[in-house]
Amino acid sequence: MADITDQKTPFLQKQCQEFPLSRTGRKNALACGLLLQASLYGFGVAYTITSGISMRTIQESNCYHREGPEAMCEFGETYYILLFGGVQIVLSQIPNFHNIQWLSVVAAIMSFTYAFIGLALSVVKVIAVGYAKGSIGGISTPNVGDKLWLISQALGDVTFSYPFSLILFEIQDTLGAPPSETQTMKKASAMSITITTFFYLFCGGFGYAAFGDDTPGNLMTAFVSYEPYWLVDLANACIVLHLVGGYQIYSQPLFASVEKWLAENLPHSRFVNNNYMLNVPPFGTFRLNPLRLCFRTAYVMSTTAVAMVFPYFNQVLGVLGGINFWPLTIYFPVEMYLKQANIRSWTPKWVMLRTFTIIFLIVTMFALIGSIQGLISAKLS
């Protein structure tokens, strides 16, 4: 994957301007860029929470292995969230990634590893028990209202799980030709959607069959007291390694956008534009920029603080999905297509696309409201 941060125009702004969205108006292009950057920030928060939970699970798994399955091995994730944030502060000082193809490969390997482990452990548990837990109706609730809240939160998690807009913009900025970008995008999108859906459905389905109503949002936390403990540790370690790099992949474009904007608007500021050489034996000499040091440190600290205040995996993912899914995955792409294809108003295709947009707006609002209710309930409980 080529460099996505060292560009003449900030990455996210450039994408919103180069796509047909710019034809729908400057306000739409600006809103697109702001939502994309907010989405990247949300991924930073989600990755921090998930990493903290996975590191905590490793500690609990080792505790159960030493003390036995009946031991009291419950720990908090605050310490691990802080640890993850500290690592990201250091990594964030890297000026940019000139070539992150190796990081994408490592992330893919880690993803397949923990997904296969989670699926395999779930299948083994179902076989060992001899029957599938749960029911076709999902988690049992005392009334219809509680069931609707759970459905809306589940929809929020689904919307977070399919961030097509981020994949689209990332691939579009790094494509080479030939073959044509259209052919590459169709093939990449089809493969990614197919593989992602396979793991989501099978891990979710077998996870629910293994644990029923007690299935956690993060499946790997369900095996915390199971053997072999080292396999559970391996899966959670893969999650952490994946998210350490993933945090930077999504944060670096945002860093580049903000820092370039400040450099263009404050050309005479030494705080923004000056670089200082710092000698750190035995590691060598580093180029230190005051703006990069302060802004990136503050950014990581803010994502860490939000993760510590709301360390609720499912609920946070649902809120983030509810906020970003409809505008970035439904509304803006539809507007782009209508402009690019010159679809006239009130034609059958125009009516179909507008209806599609409205339906998904209602679904997304339902998911967002339910996820916010779940977040508030988790915080107050």
mmCIF file of C-alpha atoms in Angstrom:
data_model
loop_
_atom_site.group_PDB
_atom_site.id
_atom_site.type_symbol
_atom_site.label_atom_id
_atom_site.label_comp_id
_atom_site.label_asym_id
_atom_site.label_seq_id
_atom_site.Cartn_x
_atom_site.Cartn_y
_atom_site.Cartn_z
ATOM 1 C CA MET A 1 0.000 0.000 0.000
ATOM 2 C CA ALA A 2 1.403 3.362 -0.959
ATOM 3 C CA ASP A 3 1.826 6.356 1.296
ATOM 4 C CA ILE A 4 -1.523 7.948 2.182
ATOM 5 C CA THR A 5 -0.275 10.757 4.388
ATOM 6 C CA ASP A 6 2.486 12.459 2.440
ATOM 7 C CA GLN A 7 0.260 14.154 -0.130
ATOM 8 C CA LYS A 8 0.037 17.729 -1.468
ATOM 9 C CA THR A 9 -3.603 17.849 -0.433
ATOM 10 C CA PRO A 10 -4.853 16.406 2.878
ATOM 11 C CA PHE A 11 -6.015 12.883 2.205
ATOM 12 C CA LEU A 12 -9.618 13.109 3.354
ATOM 13 C CA GLN A 13 -10.297 16.514 1.798
ATOM 14 C CA LYS A 14 -8.814 15.360 -1.485
ATOM 15 C CA GLN A 15 -11.068 12.313 -1.630
ATOM 16 C CA CYS A 16 -14.236 14.325 -1.011
ATOM 17 C CA GLN A 17 -13.212 16.867 -3.654
ATOM 18 C CA GLU A 18 -12.123 14.383 -6.320
ATOM 19 C CA PHE A 19 -15.242 12.244 -6.025
ATOM 20 C CA PRO A 20 -18.459 13.424 -7.718
ATOM 21 C CA LEU A 21 -19.570 14.595 -4.270
ATOM 22 C CA SER A 22 -17.926 17.953 -4.987
ATOM 23 C CA ARG A 23 -20.595 18.516 -7.648
ATOM 24 C CA THR A 24 -23.323 18.342 -5.003
ATOM 25 C CA GLY A 25 -22.001 21.449 -3.293
ATOM 26 C CA ARG A 26 -19.141 22.668 -1.169
ATOM 27 C CA LYS A 27 -21.117 22.093 2.048
ATOM 28 C CA ASN A 28 -21.575 18.419 1.205
ATOM 29 C CA ALA A 29 -17.876 18.027 0.439
ATOM 30 C CA LEU A 30 -16.977 19.720 3.730
ATOM 31 C CA ALA A 31 -19.453 17.587 5.676
ATOM 32 C CA CYS A 32 -18.034 14.466 4.049
ATOM 33 C CA GLY A 33 -14.494 15.367 5.115
ATOM 34 C CA LEU A 34 -15.511 16.201 8.671
ATOM 35 C CA LEU A 35 -17.517 12.986 9.065
ATOM 36 C CA LEU A 36 -14.652 10.921 7.700
ATOM 37 C CA GLN A 37 -12.246 12.449 10.190
ATOM 38 C CA ALA A 38 -14.742 11.940 13.014
ATOM 39 C CA SER A 39 -15.064 8.339 11.881
ATOM 40 C CA LEU A 40 -11.291 7.883 12.076
ATOM 41 C CA TYR A 41 -11.331 9.331 15.592
ATOM 42 C CA GLY A 42 -14.104 6.912 16.541
ATOM 43 C CA PHE A 43 -12.053 3.989 15.291
ATOM 44 C CA GLY A 44 -9.229 5.141 17.555
ATOM 45 C CA VAL A 45 -11.565 5.047 20.566
ATOM 46 C CA ALA A 46 -12.989 1.644 19.596
ATOM 47 C CA TYR A 47 -9.543 0.153 19.028
ATOM 48 C CA THR A 48 -8.346 1.434 22.403
ATOM 49 C CA ILE A 49 -11.317 -0.142 24.193
ATOM 50 C CA THR A 50 -10.951 -3.455 22.373
ATOM 51 C CA SER A 51 -7.218 -3.673 23.025
ATOM 52 C CA GLY A 52 -7.712 -2.983 26.728
ATOM 53 C CA ILE A 53 -10.358 -5.721 26.961
ATOM 54 C CA SER A 54 -8.153 -8.219 25.109
ATOM 55 C CA MET A 55 -5.127 -7.537 27.326
ATOM 56 C CA ARG A 56 -7.312 -7.887 30.409
ATOM 57 C CA THR A 57 -8.603 -11.198 29.057
ATOM 58 C CA ILE A 58 -5.035 -12.489 28.730
ATOM 59 C CA GLN A 59 -4.406 -11.673 32.392
ATOM 60 C CA GLU A 60 -7.637 -13.364 33.483
ATOM 61 C CA SER A 61 -6.946 -16.431 31.316
ATOM 62 C CA ASN A 62 -3.554 -16.934 32.939
ATOM 63 C CA CYS A 63 -5.102 -16.432 36.374
ATOM 64 C CA TYR A 64 -7.736 -19.110 35.765
ATOM 65 C CA HIS A 65 -5.036 -21.445 34.460
ATOM 66 C CA ARG A 66 -3.009 -21.033 37.670
ATOM 67 C CA GLU A 67 -5.833 -20.896 40.217
ATOM 68 C CA GLY A 68 -8.483 -23.095 38.606
ATOM 69 C CA PRO A 69 -11.815 -22.400 36.857
ATOM 70 C CA GLU A 70 -13.580 -21.504 40.120
ATOM 71 C CA ALA A 71 -11.075 -18.815 41.107
ATOM 72 C CA MET A 72 -11.983 -15.127 41.352
ATOM 73 C CA CYS A 73 -10.048 -13.769 38.399
ATOM 74 C CA GLU A 74 -11.747 -10.535 37.443
ATOM 75 C CA PHE A 75 -9.696 -7.478 36.608
ATOM 76 C CA GLY A 76 -10.319 -4.043 35.188
ATOM 77 C CA GLU A 77 -9.141 -2.826 31.815
ATOM 78 C CA THR A 78 -8.204 0.751 32.797
ATOM 79 C CA TYR A 79 -4.524 -0.054 33.279
ATOM 80 C CA TYR A 80 -4.348 -1.740 29.882
ATOM 81 C CA ILE A 81 -6.163 1.091 28.149
ATOM 82 C CA LEU A 82 -3.537 3.449 29.562
ATOM 83 C CA LEU A 83 -0.774 1.096 28.422
ATOM 84 C CA PHE A 84 -2.202 0.990 24.892
ATOM 85 C CA GLY A 85 -2.474 4.770 24.883
ATOM 86 C CA GLY A 86 1.158 5.118 25.958
ATOM 87 C CA VAL A 87 2.315 2.896 23.094
ATOM 88 C CA GLN A 88 0.250 4.916 20.627
ATOM 89 C CA ILE A 89 1.743 8.204 21.849
ATOM 90 C CA VAL A 90 5.186 6.901 20.920
ATOM 91 C CA LEU A 91 4.105 5.429 17.570
ATOM 92 C CA SER A 92 2.168 8.570 16.675
ATOM 93 C CA GLN A 93 5.374 10.602 16.602
ATOM 94 C CA ILE A 94 6.379 8.807 13.392
ATOM 95 C CA PRO A 95 6.071 11.630 10.804
ATOM 96 C CA ASN A 96 4.241 9.423 8.287
ATOM 97 C CA PHE A 97 4.117 5.949 6.830
ATOM 98 C CA HIS A 98 5.933 5.915 3.501
ATOM 99 C CA ASN A 99 5.007 2.296 2.954
ATOM 100 C CA ILE A 100 2.490 0.499 5.155
ATOM 101 C CA GLN A 101 1.966 -2.552 2.974
ATOM 102 C CA TRP A 102 3.797 -4.705 5.529
ATOM 103 C CA LEU A 103 1.504 -3.370 8.254
ATOM 104 C CA SER A 104 -1.575 -4.314 6.240
ATOM 105 C CA VAL A 105 -0.212 -7.822 5.710
ATOM 106 C CA VAL A 106 0.482 -8.271 9.431
ATOM 107 C CA ALA A 107 -2.997 -6.967 10.292
ATOM 108 C CA ALA A 108 -4.598 -9.418 7.840
ATOM 109 C CA ILE A 109 -2.663 -12.350 9.312
ATOM 110 C CA MET A 110 -3.658 -11.352 12.846
ATOM 111 C CA SER A 111 -7.323 -10.998 11.804
ATOM 112 C CA PHE A 112 -7.495 -14.428 10.224
ATOM 113 C CA THR A 113 -5.701 -15.981 13.193
ATOM 114 C CA TYR A 114 -8.007 -14.765 15.954
ATOM 115 C CA ALA A 115 -11.123 -15.227 13.809
ATOM 116 C CA PHE A 116 -10.255 -18.863 13.094
ATOM 117 C CA ILE A 117 -9.401 -19.485 16.763
ATOM 118 C CA GLY A 118 -12.688 -17.970 17.941
ATOM 119 C CA LEU A 119 -14.652 -19.986 15.392
ATOM 120 C CA ALA A 120 -12.824 -23.227 16.209
ATOM 121 C CA LEU A 121 -13.272 -22.838 19.978
ATOM 122 C CA SER A 122 -16.985 -22.152 19.511
ATOM 123 C CA VAL A 123 -17.464 -25.207 17.313
ATOM 124 C CA VAL A 124 -15.574 -27.410 19.776
ATOM 125 C CA LYS A 125 -17.705 -26.172 22.682
ATOM 126 C CA VAL A 126 -20.949 -26.865 20.807
ATOM 127 C CA ILE A 127 -19.741 -30.377 19.997
ATOM 128 C CA ALA A 128 -18.640 -30.966 23.608
ATOM 129 C CA VAL A 129 -22.001 -29.839 25.025
ATOM 130 C CA GLY A 130 -23.893 -31.838 22.438
ATOM 131 C CA TYR A 131 -26.483 -29.229 21.534
ATOM 132 C CA ALA A 132 -26.740 -25.593 20.478
ATOM 133 C CA LYS A 133 -27.710 -23.116 23.170
ATOM 134 C CA GLY A 134 -29.916 -20.105 22.581
ATOM 135 C CA SER A 135 -33.003 -19.899 20.407
ATOM 136 C CA ILE A 136 -34.106 -18.688 17.011
ATOM 137 C CA GLY A 137 -35.585 -15.613 18.706
ATOM 138 C CA GLY A 138 -32.247 -14.518 20.142
ATOM 139 C CA ILE A 139 -31.622 -13.370 23.703
ATOM 140 C CA SER A 140 -34.699 -13.767 25.870
ATOM 141 C CA THR A 141 -36.121 -10.591 27.431
ATOM 142 C CA PRO A 142 -38.927 -9.949 29.938
ATOM 143 C CA ASN A 143 -40.823 -7.614 27.582
ATOM 144 C CA VAL A 144 -41.022 -6.372 24.010
ATOM 145 C CA GLY A 145 -39.418 -3.027 24.858
ATOM 146 C CA ASP A 146 -36.178 -4.632 26.031
ATOM 147 C CA LYS A 147 -36.112 -6.805 22.907
ATOM 148 C CA LEU A 148 -36.418 -3.711 20.680
ATOM 149 C CA TRP A 149 -33.520 -2.037 22.497
ATOM 150 C CA LEU A 150 -31.342 -5.109 21.967
ATOM 151 C CA ILE A 151 -32.301 -5.284 18.285
ATOM 152 C CA SER A 152 -31.422 -1.631 17.782
ATOM 153 C CA GLN A 153 -28.061 -2.102 19.523
ATOM 154 C CA ALA A 154 -27.338 -5.136 17.361
ATOM 155 C CA LEU A 155 -28.082 -3.084 14.243
ATOM 156 C CA GLY A 156 -25.651 -0.463 15.529
ATOM 157 C CA ASP A 157 -22.931 -3.093 15.820
ATOM 158 C CA VAL A 158 -23.678 -4.285 12.279
ATOM 159 C CA THR A 159 -23.376 -0.753 10.894
ATOM 160 C CA PHE A 160 -20.009 -0.348 12.609
ATOM 161 C CA SER A 161 -18.819 -3.657 11.201
ATOM 162 C CA TYR A 162 -19.212 -2.542 7.574
ATOM 163 C CA PRO A 163 -17.306 0.757 7.206
ATOM 164 C CA PHE A 164 -17.404 0.679 3.404
ATOM 165 C CA SER A 165 -16.611 4.378 3.204
ATOM 166 C CA LEU A 166 -13.236 3.990 4.896
ATOM 167 C CA ILE A 167 -12.322 1.007 2.738
ATOM 168 C CA LEU A 168 -13.419 2.849 -0.390
ATOM 169 C CA PHE A 169 -11.397 5.970 0.283
ATOM 170 C CA GLU A 170 -8.315 4.072 1.418
ATOM 171 C CA ILE A 171 -8.209 1.801 -1.629
ATOM 172 C CA GLN A 172 -9.142 4.579 -4.057
ATOM 173 C CA ASP A 173 -6.179 6.684 -2.901
ATOM 174 C CA THR A 174 -3.662 3.884 -3.370
ATOM 175 C CA LEU A 175 -4.778 2.217 -6.587
ATOM 176 C CA GLY A 176 -2.453 1.806 -9.499
ATOM 177 C CA ALA A 177 -3.457 1.338 -13.102
ATOM 178 C CA PRO A 178 -3.675 -0.809 -15.145
ATOM 179 C CA PRO A 179 -5.955 -2.628 -14.492
ATOM 180 C CA SER A 180 -8.597 0.058 -14.257
ATOM 181 C CA GLU A 181 -9.610 1.337 -10.845
ATOM 182 C CA THR A 182 -13.189 0.201 -11.464
ATOM 183 C CA GLN A 183 -12.156 -3.414 -12.005
ATOM 184 C CA THR A 184 -9.844 -3.399 -8.994
ATOM 185 C CA MET A 185 -12.456 -1.841 -6.728
ATOM 186 C CA LYS A 186 -15.182 -4.295 -7.758
ATOM 187 C CA LYS A 187 -12.919 -7.266 -7.128
ATOM 188 C CA ALA A 188 -11.552 -5.908 -3.830
ATOM 189 C CA SER A 189 -15.025 -4.977 -2.559
ATOM 190 C CA ALA A 190 -16.546 -8.345 -3.473
ATOM 191 C CA MET A 191 -13.726 -10.271 -1.812
ATOM 192 C CA SER A 192 -13.694 -8.156 1.343
ATOM 193 C CA ILE A 193 -17.473 -8.264 1.790
ATOM 194 C CA THR A 194 -17.607 -12.023 1.222
ATOM 195 C CA ILE A 195 -14.787 -12.842 3.639
ATOM 196 C CA THR A 196 -15.992 -10.396 6.276
ATOM 197 C CA THR A 197 -19.571 -11.668 6.130
ATOM 198 C CA PHE A 198 -18.392 -15.287 6.364
ATOM 199 C CA PHE A 199 -16.491 -14.688 9.596
ATOM 200 C CA TYR A 200 -19.158 -12.456 11.119
ATOM 201 C CA LEU A 201 -21.941 -14.954 10.473
ATOM 202 C CA PHE A 202 -20.043 -18.070 11.482
ATOM 203 C CA CYS A 203 -18.318 -16.572 14.552
ATOM 204 C CA GLY A 204 -21.551 -14.912 15.656
ATOM 205 C CA GLY A 205 -23.688 -17.949 14.953
ATOM 206 C CA PHE A 206 -21.426 -20.547 16.549
ATOM 207 C CA GLY A 207 -20.600 -18.167 19.399
ATOM 208 C CA TYR A 208 -24.291 -17.849 20.208
ATOM 209 C CA ALA A 209 -24.750 -21.605 19.826
ATOM 210 C CA ALA A 210 -21.908 -22.153 22.294
ATOM 211 C CA PHE A 211 -22.937 -19.653 24.988
ATOM 212 C CA GLY A 212 -26.565 -18.753 24.320
ATOM 213 C CA ASP A 213 -27.828 -15.666 26.137
ATOM 214 C CA ASP A 214 -24.453 -15.329 27.911
ATOM 215 C CA THR A 215 -22.573 -14.651 24.667
ATOM 216 C CA PRO A 216 -20.437 -11.504 25.143
ATOM 217 C CA GLY A 217 -19.950 -8.813 22.525
ATOM 218 C CA ASN A 218 -16.261 -9.672 22.257
ATOM 219 C CA LEU A 219 -16.362 -13.427 21.639
ATOM 220 C CA MET A 220 -12.788 -14.100 22.798
ATOM 221 C CA THR A 221 -13.624 -12.921 26.324
ATOM 222 C CA ALA A 222 -16.059 -15.852 26.630
ATOM 223 C CA PHE A 223 -13.197 -18.376 26.639
ATOM 224 C CA VAL A 224 -11.279 -16.685 29.441
ATOM 225 C CA SER A 225 -11.487 -19.722 31.782
ATOM 226 C CA TYR A 226 -11.104 -22.378 29.066
ATOM 227 C CA GLU A 227 -8.192 -24.568 28.099
ATOM 228 C CA PRO A 228 -5.880 -24.525 26.302
ATOM 229 C CA TYR A 229 -5.305 -21.121 27.834
ATOM 230 C CA TRP A 230 -2.360 -20.395 25.555
ATOM 231 C CA LEU A 231 -4.652 -20.553 22.521
ATOM 232 C CA VAL A 232 -6.982 -17.989 24.089
ATOM 233 C CA ASP A 233 -3.949 -15.847 24.907
ATOM 234 C CA LEU A 234 -2.697 -16.148 21.335
ATOM 235 C CA ALA A 235 -6.016 -15.022 19.887
ATOM 236 C CA ASN A 236 -6.212 -11.993 22.179
ATOM 237 C CA ALA A 237 -2.563 -11.140 21.530
ATOM 238 C CA CYS A 238 -3.328 -11.179 17.781
ATOM 239 C CA ILE A 239 -6.202 -8.767 18.394
ATOM 240 C CA VAL A 240 -3.915 -6.378 20.264
ATOM 241 C CA LEU A 241 -1.175 -6.551 17.611
ATOM 242 C CA HIS A 242 -3.741 -5.966 14.884
ATOM 243 C CA LEU A 243 -5.202 -2.924 16.631
ATOM 244 C CA VAL A 244 -1.826 -1.385 17.517
ATOM 245 C CA GLY A 245 -1.129 -1.043 13.811
ATOM 246 C CA GLY A 246 -4.745 -0.355 12.880
ATOM 247 C CA TYR A 247 -4.858 2.643 15.205
ATOM 248 C CA GLN A 248 -1.982 4.206 13.302
ATOM 249 C CA ILE A 249 -3.404 3.347 9.884
ATOM 250 C CA TYR A 250 -6.562 5.301 10.688
ATOM 251 C CA SER A 251 -4.911 8.074 12.701
ATOM 252 C CA GLN A 252 -2.065 9.046 10.393
ATOM 253 C CA PRO A 253 -4.335 10.452 7.638
ATOM 254 C CA LEU A 254 -6.122 12.584 10.233
ATOM 255 C CA PHE A 255 -2.794 13.777 11.614
ATOM 256 C CA ALA A 256 -1.648 14.742 8.135
ATOM 257 C CA SER A 257 -4.872 16.628 7.349
ATOM 258 C CA VAL A 258 -4.832 18.739 10.510
ATOM 259 C CA GLU A 259 -1.094 19.445 10.468
ATOM 260 C CA LYS A 260 -1.069 20.424 6.799
ATOM 261 C CA TRP A 261 -4.036 22.729 7.286
ATOM 262 C CA LEU A 262 -2.300 24.443 10.205
ATOM 263 C CA ALA A 263 0.964 24.738 8.248
ATOM 264 C CA GLU A 264 -0.835 26.388 5.327
ATOM 265 C CA ASN A 265 -2.729 28.822 7.546
ATOM 266 C CA LEU A 266 0.153 29.601 9.930
ATOM 267 C CA PRO A 267 3.178 29.704 7.594
ATOM 268 C CA HIS A 268 5.243 31.896 9.922
ATOM 269 C CA SER A 269 4.638 29.973 13.138
ATOM 270 C CA ARG A 270 7.787 28.344 14.443
ATOM 271 C CA PHE A 271 5.691 26.122 16.687
ATOM 272 C CA VAL A 272 3.939 24.708 13.616
ATOM 273 C CA ASN A 273 6.718 24.615 11.021
ATOM 274 C CA ASN A 274 10.090 24.349 12.778
ATOM 275 C CA ASN A 275 11.816 21.019 13.304
ATOM 276 C CA TYR A 276 14.415 20.359 15.976
ATOM 277 C CA MET A 277 16.962 17.556 16.037
ATOM 278 C CA LEU A 278 16.972 15.487 19.222
ATOM 279 C CA ASN A 279 19.831 13.106 19.938
ATOM 280 C CA VAL A 280 18.746 10.063 21.963
ATOM 281 C CA PRO A 281 21.672 7.648 22.547
ATOM 282 C CA PRO A 282 21.838 4.868 21.556
ATOM 283 C CA PHE A 283 18.818 5.194 19.258
ATOM 284 C CA GLY A 284 20.215 8.009 17.161
ATOM 285 C CA THR A 285 18.897 11.422 16.158
ATOM 286 C CA PHE A 286 15.209 12.219 15.778
ATOM 287 C CA ARG A 287 13.495 15.137 14.081
ATOM 288 C CA LEU A 288 11.086 16.722 16.562
ATOM 289 C CA ASN A 289 8.263 19.056 15.547
ATOM 290 C CA PRO A 290 6.501 20.896 18.420
ATOM 291 C CA LEU A 291 3.091 20.807 16.735
ATOM 292 C CA ARG A 292 3.347 17.104 15.953
ATOM 293 C CA LEU A 293 4.472 16.314 19.490
ATOM 294 C CA CYS A 294 1.692 18.295 21.182
ATOM 295 C CA PHE A 295 -1.192 17.639 18.801
ATOM 296 C CA ARG A 296 -0.641 13.914 18.351
ATOM 297 C CA THR A 297 -0.040 13.388 22.064
ATOM 298 C CA ALA A 298 -3.232 15.284 22.913
ATOM 299 C CA TYR A 299 -5.146 13.314 20.277
ATOM 300 C CA VAL A 300 -4.073 9.935 21.680
ATOM 301 C CA MET A 301 -4.737 11.111 25.223
ATOM 302 C CA SER A 302 -8.274 12.146 24.230
ATOM 303 C CA THR A 303 -9.092 8.780 22.638
ATOM 304 C CA THR A 304 -7.651 7.059 25.698
ATOM 305 C CA ALA A 305 -9.714 9.231 28.051
ATOM 306 C CA VAL A 306 -12.946 8.544 26.152
ATOM 307 C CA ALA A 307 -12.169 4.816 26.174
ATOM 308 C CA MET A 308 -11.621 4.899 29.930
ATOM 309 C CA VAL A 309 -14.894 6.750 30.547
ATOM 310 C CA PHE A 310 -16.912 4.466 28.243
ATOM 311 C CA PRO A 311 -15.174 1.057 28.191
ATOM 312 C CA TYR A 312 -18.284 -0.662 26.847
ATOM 313 C CA PHE A 313 -17.451 -2.646 23.737
ATOM 314 C CA ASN A 314 -20.841 -3.287 22.110
ATOM 315 C CA GLN A 315 -22.469 -0.015 23.047
ATOM 316 C CA VAL A 316 -19.609 2.189 21.842
ATOM 317 C CA LEU A 317 -19.386 0.321 18.541
ATOM 318 C CA GLY A 318 -23.125 0.724 18.069
ATOM 319 C CA VAL A 319 -23.027 4.474 18.666
ATOM 320 C CA LEU A 320 -20.114 4.955 16.276
ATOM 321 C CA GLY A 321 -21.830 2.843 13.627
ATOM 322 C CA GLY A 322 -25.099 4.718 14.058
ATOM 323 C CA ILE A 323 -23.388 8.075 13.601
ATOM 324 C CA ASN A 324 -21.265 7.254 10.564
ATOM 325 C CA PHE A 325 -23.016 4.529 8.597
ATOM 326 C CA TRP A 326 -25.879 6.392 6.929
ATOM 327 C CA PRO A 327 -24.102 9.569 5.778
ATOM 328 C CA LEU A 328 -20.853 7.904 4.663
ATOM 329 C CA THR A 329 -22.117 4.572 3.361
ATOM 330 C CA ILE A 330 -25.602 5.469 2.086
ATOM 331 C CA TYR A 331 -26.297 9.172 1.582
ATOM 332 C CA PHE A 332 -23.066 10.517 0.081
ATOM 333 C CA PRO A 333 -22.464 7.538 -2.255
ATOM 334 C CA VAL A 334 -26.045 7.803 -3.535
ATOM 335 C CA GLU A 335 -25.636 11.540 -4.111
ATOM 336 C CA MET A 336 -22.387 10.892 -5.961
ATOM 337 C CA TYR A 337 -24.036 8.327 -8.208
ATOM 338 C CA LEU A 338 -27.042 10.536 -8.973
ATOM 339 C CA LYS A 339 -24.763 13.371 -10.052
ATOM 340 C CA GLN A 340 -22.274 11.251 -11.928
ATOM 341 C CA ALA A 341 -24.916 9.275 -13.834
ATOM 342 C CA ASN A 342 -27.113 12.365 -14.389
ATOM 343 C CA ILE A 343 -30.220 10.646 -13.024
ATOM 344 C CA ARG A 344 -33.215 12.937 -13.546
ATOM 345 C CA SER A 345 -35.644 13.629 -10.704
ATOM 346 C CA TRP A 346 -38.712 11.417 -10.325
ATOM 347 C CA THR A 347 -37.477 8.777 -12.736
ATOM 348 C CA PRO A 348 -37.936 5.175 -11.483
ATOM 349 C CA LYS A 349 -34.242 4.866 -10.597
ATOM 350 C CA TRP A 350 -34.268 8.234 -8.798
ATOM 351 C CA VAL A 351 -37.341 7.233 -6.753
ATOM 352 C CA MET A 352 -35.807 3.836 -5.925
ATOM 353 C CA LEU A 353 -32.525 5.367 -4.697
ATOM 354 C CA ARG A 354 -34.300 8.061 -2.683
ATOM 355 C CA THR A 355 -36.526 5.420 -1.067
ATOM 356 C CA PHE A 356 -33.440 3.329 -0.313
ATOM 357 C CA THR A 357 -31.817 6.345 1.345
ATOM 358 C CA ILE A 358 -34.861 7.150 3.484
ATOM 359 C CA ILE A 359 -35.331 3.542 4.632
ATOM 360 C CA PHE A 360 -31.733 3.260 5.742
ATOM 361 C CA LEU A 361 -31.939 6.640 7.472
ATOM 362 C CA ILE A 362 -34.801 5.297 9.595
ATOM 363 C CA VAL A 363 -32.938 2.044 10.318
ATOM 364 C CA THR A 364 -29.745 3.889 11.237
ATOM 365 C CA MET A 365 -31.580 6.322 13.533
ATOM 366 C CA PHE A 366 -33.224 3.346 15.233
ATOM 367 C CA ALA A 367 -29.796 1.749 15.730
ATOM 368 C CA LEU A 368 -28.267 5.000 16.998
ATOM 369 C CA ILE A 369 -31.017 5.663 19.537
ATOM 370 C CA GLY A 370 -30.834 2.121 20.858
ATOM 371 C CA SER A 371 -27.047 2.204 21.096
ATOM 372 C CA ILE A 372 -27.104 5.505 22.981
ATOM 373 C CA GLN A 373 -29.671 4.049 25.385
ATOM 374 C CA GLY A 374 -27.452 0.999 25.863
ATOM 375 C CA LEU A 375 -24.396 3.179 26.489
ATOM 376 C CA ILE A 376 -26.214 5.269 29.074
ATOM 377 C CA SER A 377 -27.627 2.171 30.775
ATOM 378 C CA ALA A 378 -24.177 0.541 30.905
ATOM 379 C CA LYS A 379 -22.669 3.706 32.382
ATOM 380 C CA LEU A 380 -25.363 4.051 35.057
ATOM 381 C CA SER A 381 -25.491 0.365 35.989
#
